[in-house]
Amino acid sequence: MSEKYDIGLGNNNDDLRKQANSDFVSFWSDQAKNLLWFSTWQKTLDWRPPFAKWFVGGKINASYNALDVHQNTKYDKPAILWEGENGDSRILTYGDLFIEVQKFANVLKSLGVKKGDRVTIYLPMVPELPITMLACARIGAIHTVIFSGFSVESIRDRIDDSKSKIVVTADGGYRRGKIVKLKEVVDEAIHDFEFVEHVVVLERTKNKISILPKDKLWNDLMATASDSCDAEKLDSDHPLYILYTSGTTGKPKGVLHGTGGYLTHLYSTFKWAFDIKDSDIFFCTADIGWVTGHSYVVYAPLLHGATQIMYEGAPDFPDMSRMWHILEKYRVSIFYTTPTALRMFMKFGDDIPNSFNLSSLRLLGTVGEPINPEVWRWYYKIIGKEKCPIIDTWWQTETGGIMISPLPGLETIPLKPGSATLPIPGIDISVVDEFGSEVPPNTKGYLIIKNPWPGMLLTLWGNDKKYKNVYWSKYSNCYYPGDYALKDSDGYLWLLGRADDILKIAGHRIGTAELESCIASDYSVAESAVCGIPDDIKGEVIIVFAVLKDGVTTDKTILEKNLFNKIRTDIGPIATPKQIYFVSKLPKTRSGKIMRRLLKSIASGEKIGDTSTLDDPSAVAEIQKIVTQI
Ligand code: ATP
Ligand code: MG
């Protein structure tokens, strides 16, 4: 952990940290002034644990802050440089987006959508997706976006939970060269939902669809819609959206976010973490179906009037060079992706990225899972050519925005591969034991957040009880994210994996991230996942699932022996696995996160629970086969 990288941008603003430490409420009040409010708030924070209301009495609109505020200065500036999977491209300026959003807001009104009504959006990564979200925000409707890779049951559950009046979908979307027939999925999912009044259908692929009585075509509706629609003046805590979590640890939860606090959090973190400048070309690879896409594809870049890339398809289509191609073509300066994507790129070697001109890059971000130091170094060296800071951002659907991250737009600090570094200003984070006492430095424990923050979820949709239970019952008046962590002697935070996934081996606690990083640092391994299964003597024993790098042909028994030795030397004999399985892929959520709970169930011969967010069922089938054979 002594390895440090001193690469700052020369920004140093100690005053902000000082102010945040002395009074986080007035600190956030100052940050909120960066937005445009129709009327200012009377009270910055109304905190009735565990419910927080930010900027009480203030009136604001998200769509207004994303679009109207830029019309005088950025009318012709590209907001979205869109690239279709098949090579199509579109440019939408701030002026274009403004017109389209107002038109679609009028369409929604004409379909009877009122303030507070829910609108489900099940669209591919096309500009109409942010347009629909911003149109909802404009009239105070609550959007609920469902990732376009989900199938009937997952959509049905979510639409039923949110009781959406309208569903906006497309005839299809492109994914790895194939058409995903979204409309067919919607038809089946909602066939008996009387509360759904209309289905708006965008023709993206022009594949044949059946037009049912509730269906209306996007183009027909837009053709006659007026392009002027004033933004509603909404209360600061008016709900902006419901979004379901990734489902890595269990059934997805319907997270409800508000407006004024959420936008304040996004505006600030985008500036601090990504040091955004007018000249930047920002590219976040997240699908808008996940929170990273909501916060850092749709809202944060638009609040700042930034230009960004929006890519429709799979990152490995038509081949492993697609991302680097986009970075080179558009001269991307800030790139934000996930450890899972980076591990996939790494698996195929350095030659592919090395054959592209990536010199426009200046900042590299990551989010979604702990980034193994090995992957961090690869990202830093091969993609960033040792000149771009790695911005490892820890946050959750529930936190709304980044909570722990290097902040090159605010300060210069040394980076340590694998650490998300420090909490953002105004956030009080600790690492504690079972009883809530802070653990000494370099001791593992549970991450907790001790005060409310502006991007904090309002509640779980329609389920205050579950909200209290999941996040606020383990420690009194502290938010419990469910992650395992360690704070080192410099105060840097190291995220060690899910609290549910901690391995307890003969009384020792080992985070999945520590062990997986050790395994991933072996030359032969592209990625790995570990889980513990019950054992009569040790309490729990470790099972390793490893995916080898492309082209590794060494005998499996030799590889296995090497890995056993490596784990014994790097972590200790206590962590020696009971079994190492070599598999061709790991079970992941559709957002790319490893589902260790499935591995645990398979390895211990139990039933596997909710798999609604599982990406590729063949990964589970393969592992089931391998585990039962050995
Ligand atoms: P569910 O709550 O339904 O199980 P999920 O937690 O995967 O799903 P998200 O809100 O998308 O849903 O993910 C947040 C989680 O992702 C965090 O709690 C953490 O475990 C992990 N995570 C995100 N960013 C990082 C990071 N930079 N380092 C380590 N872990 C991260
Ligand atoms: Mg979670």
PDB file of C-alpha atoms and ligand atoms in Angstrom, residues 244-253 255 290-292 336 339 366-371 391-399 404 418-420 447 470-471 479 481-484 494-500 513 589 591 593-594 597 613, ligand 1:
ATOM      1  CA  TYR A 244     -33.854  -0.171  -9.441  1.00  0.00           C
ATOM      2  CA  THR A 245     -30.421  -1.207  -8.094  1.00  0.00           C
ATOM      3  CA  SER A 246     -28.264  -3.729  -9.945  1.00  0.00           C
ATOM      4  CA  GLY A 247     -29.418  -6.727  -7.898  1.00  0.00           C
ATOM      5  CA  THR A 248     -25.896  -7.914  -7.100  1.00  0.00           C
ATOM      6  CA  THR A 249     -26.809  -8.894  -3.561  1.00  0.00           C
ATOM      7  CA  GLY A 250     -30.486  -9.766  -3.963  1.00  0.00           C
ATOM      8  CA  LYS A 251     -33.767  -8.554  -5.364  1.00  0.00           C
ATOM      9  CA  PRO A 252     -33.355  -5.044  -6.856  1.00  0.00           C
ATOM     10  CA  LYS A 253     -34.571  -2.125  -4.733  1.00  0.00           C
ATOM     11  CA  VAL A 255     -34.484   3.802  -5.203  1.00  0.00           C
ATOM     12  CA  TRP A 290     -27.934   2.206 -14.460  1.00  0.00           C
ATOM     13  CA  VAL A 291     -27.373   5.013 -12.005  1.00  0.00           C
ATOM     14  CA  THR A 292     -24.003   5.954 -13.491  1.00  0.00           C
ATOM     15  CA  TYR A 336     -15.228   6.824 -17.325  1.00  0.00           C
ATOM     16  CA  PRO A 339     -13.279  -2.466 -13.715  1.00  0.00           C
ATOM     17  CA  THR A 366     -13.743   3.927 -12.887  1.00  0.00           C
ATOM     18  CA  VAL A 367     -16.830   2.849 -10.962  1.00  0.00           C
ATOM     19  CA  GLY A 368     -18.946  -0.151 -10.038  1.00  0.00           C
ATOM     20  CA  GLU A 369     -16.633  -2.563  -8.292  1.00  0.00           C
ATOM     21  CA  PRO A 370     -13.316  -2.422  -6.465  1.00  0.00           C
ATOM     22  CA  ILE A 371     -10.580  -1.932  -9.051  1.00  0.00           C
ATOM     23  CA  ILE A 391     -10.374   8.550 -10.637  1.00  0.00           C
ATOM     24  CA  ASP A 392     -11.708   5.549  -8.722  1.00  0.00           C
ATOM     25  CA  THR A 393     -15.179   6.631  -7.669  1.00  0.00           C
ATOM     26  CA  TRP A 394     -17.093   4.741  -4.994  1.00  0.00           C
ATOM     27  CA  TRP A 395     -20.816   5.319  -4.809  1.00  0.00           C
ATOM     28  CA  GLN A 396     -24.168   3.568  -5.150  1.00  0.00           C
ATOM     29  CA  THR A 397     -27.563   3.942  -6.772  1.00  0.00           C
ATOM     30  CA  GLU A 398     -28.725   5.081  -3.348  1.00  0.00           C
ATOM     31  CA  THR A 399     -26.078   7.785  -2.879  1.00  0.00           C
ATOM     32  CA  ILE A 404     -15.396   8.639  -2.266  1.00  0.00           C
ATOM     33  CA  GLY A 418      -6.807   0.194  -5.596  1.00  0.00           C
ATOM     34  CA  SER A 419      -7.872   2.937  -3.186  1.00  0.00           C
ATOM     35  CA  ALA A 420     -10.776   5.283  -3.935  1.00  0.00           C
ATOM     36  CA  LEU A 447     -18.265   1.446   5.834  1.00  0.00           C
ATOM     37  CA  VAL A 470     -32.002  -1.962   4.784  1.00  0.00           C
ATOM     38  CA  TYR A 471     -29.965   1.197   5.337  1.00  0.00           C
ATOM     39  CA  TYR A 479     -26.394   5.038   6.729  1.00  0.00           C
ATOM     40  CA  PRO A 481     -24.102   0.951   2.464  1.00  0.00           C
ATOM     41  CA  GLY A 482     -23.363  -2.773   2.915  1.00  0.00           C
ATOM     42  CA  ASP A 483     -19.712  -2.529   1.857  1.00  0.00           C
ATOM     43  CA  TYR A 484     -16.611  -3.740   3.632  1.00  0.00           C
ATOM     44  CA  TRP A 494      -9.937   0.845   0.438  1.00  0.00           C
ATOM     45  CA  LEU A 495     -13.184  -0.845  -0.559  1.00  0.00           C
ATOM     46  CA  LEU A 496     -12.893  -4.570   0.098  1.00  0.00           C
ATOM     47  CA  GLY A 497     -16.140  -5.919  -1.350  1.00  0.00           C
ATOM     48  CA  ARG A 498     -19.679  -6.529  -0.171  1.00  0.00           C
ATOM     49  CA  ALA A 499     -20.228  -6.982   3.524  1.00  0.00           C
ATOM     50  CA  ASP A 500     -22.362 -10.049   2.714  1.00  0.00           C
ATOM     51  CA  ALA A 513     -11.551  -7.735  -3.137  1.00  0.00           C
ATOM     52  CA  THR A 589     -25.265  -8.707 -13.396  1.00  0.00           C
ATOM     53  CA  SER A 591     -24.354  -3.951 -15.185  1.00  0.00           C
ATOM     54  CA  LYS A 593     -20.804  -6.921 -11.512  1.00  0.00           C
ATOM     55  CA  ILE A 594     -19.794 -10.328 -10.271  1.00  0.00           C
ATOM     56  CA  ARG A 597     -23.907 -15.070  -4.088  1.00  0.00           C
ATOM     57  CA  THR A 613     -30.482  -9.357 -13.289  1.00  0.00           C
TER      58      THR A 613
HETATM   59  P1  ATP B   1     -27.892  -4.366  -5.136  1.00  0.00           P
HETATM   60  O1  ATP B   1     -27.862  -3.261  -4.125  1.00  0.00           O
HETATM   61  O2  ATP B   1     -29.231  -4.567  -5.740  1.00  0.00           O
HETATM   62  O3  ATP B   1     -27.254  -5.641  -4.662  1.00  0.00           O
HETATM   63  P2  ATP B   1     -25.621  -3.096  -6.413  1.00  0.00           P
HETATM   64  O4  ATP B   1     -25.196  -2.739  -5.022  1.00  0.00           O
HETATM   65  O5  ATP B   1     -24.624  -3.804  -7.271  1.00  0.00           O
HETATM   66  O6  ATP B   1     -26.978  -3.916  -6.396  1.00  0.00           O
HETATM   67  P3  ATP B   1     -25.324  -0.427  -7.452  1.00  0.00           P
HETATM   68  O7  ATP B   1     -25.987   0.631  -6.676  1.00  0.00           O
HETATM   69  O8  ATP B   1     -25.288  -0.297  -8.929  1.00  0.00           O
HETATM   70  O9  ATP B   1     -26.072  -1.779  -7.183  1.00  0.00           O
HETATM   71  O10 ATP B   1     -23.831  -0.611  -6.990  1.00  0.00           O
HETATM   72  C1  ATP B   1     -23.277  -0.027  -5.830  1.00  0.00           C
HETATM   73  C2  ATP B   1     -22.199  -0.934  -5.264  1.00  0.00           C
HETATM   74  O11 ATP B   1     -21.154  -1.125  -6.231  1.00  0.00           O
HETATM   75  C3  ATP B   1     -21.493  -0.417  -4.049  1.00  0.00           C
HETATM   76  O12 ATP B   1     -22.226  -0.673  -2.875  1.00  0.00           O
HETATM   77  C4  ATP B   1     -20.180  -1.178  -4.097  1.00  0.00           C
HETATM   78  O13 ATP B   1     -20.316  -2.481  -3.567  1.00  0.00           O
HETATM   79  C5  ATP B   1     -19.897  -1.274  -5.573  1.00  0.00           C
HETATM   80  N1  ATP B   1     -18.989  -0.190  -6.008  1.00  0.00           N
HETATM   81  C6  ATP B   1     -19.308   0.870  -6.767  1.00  0.00           C
HETATM   82  N2  ATP B   1     -18.222   1.628  -7.030  1.00  0.00           N
HETATM   83  C7  ATP B   1     -17.184   1.043  -6.412  1.00  0.00           C
HETATM   84  C8  ATP B   1     -15.784   1.356  -6.285  1.00  0.00           C
HETATM   85  N3  ATP B   1     -15.243   2.401  -6.897  1.00  0.00           N
HETATM   86  N4  ATP B   1     -15.033   0.538  -5.538  1.00  0.00           N
HETATM   87  C9  ATP B   1     -15.564  -0.538  -4.922  1.00  0.00           C
HETATM   88  N5  ATP B   1     -16.849  -0.892  -5.004  1.00  0.00           N
HETATM   89  C10 ATP B   1     -17.661  -0.118  -5.745  1.00  0.00           C
END
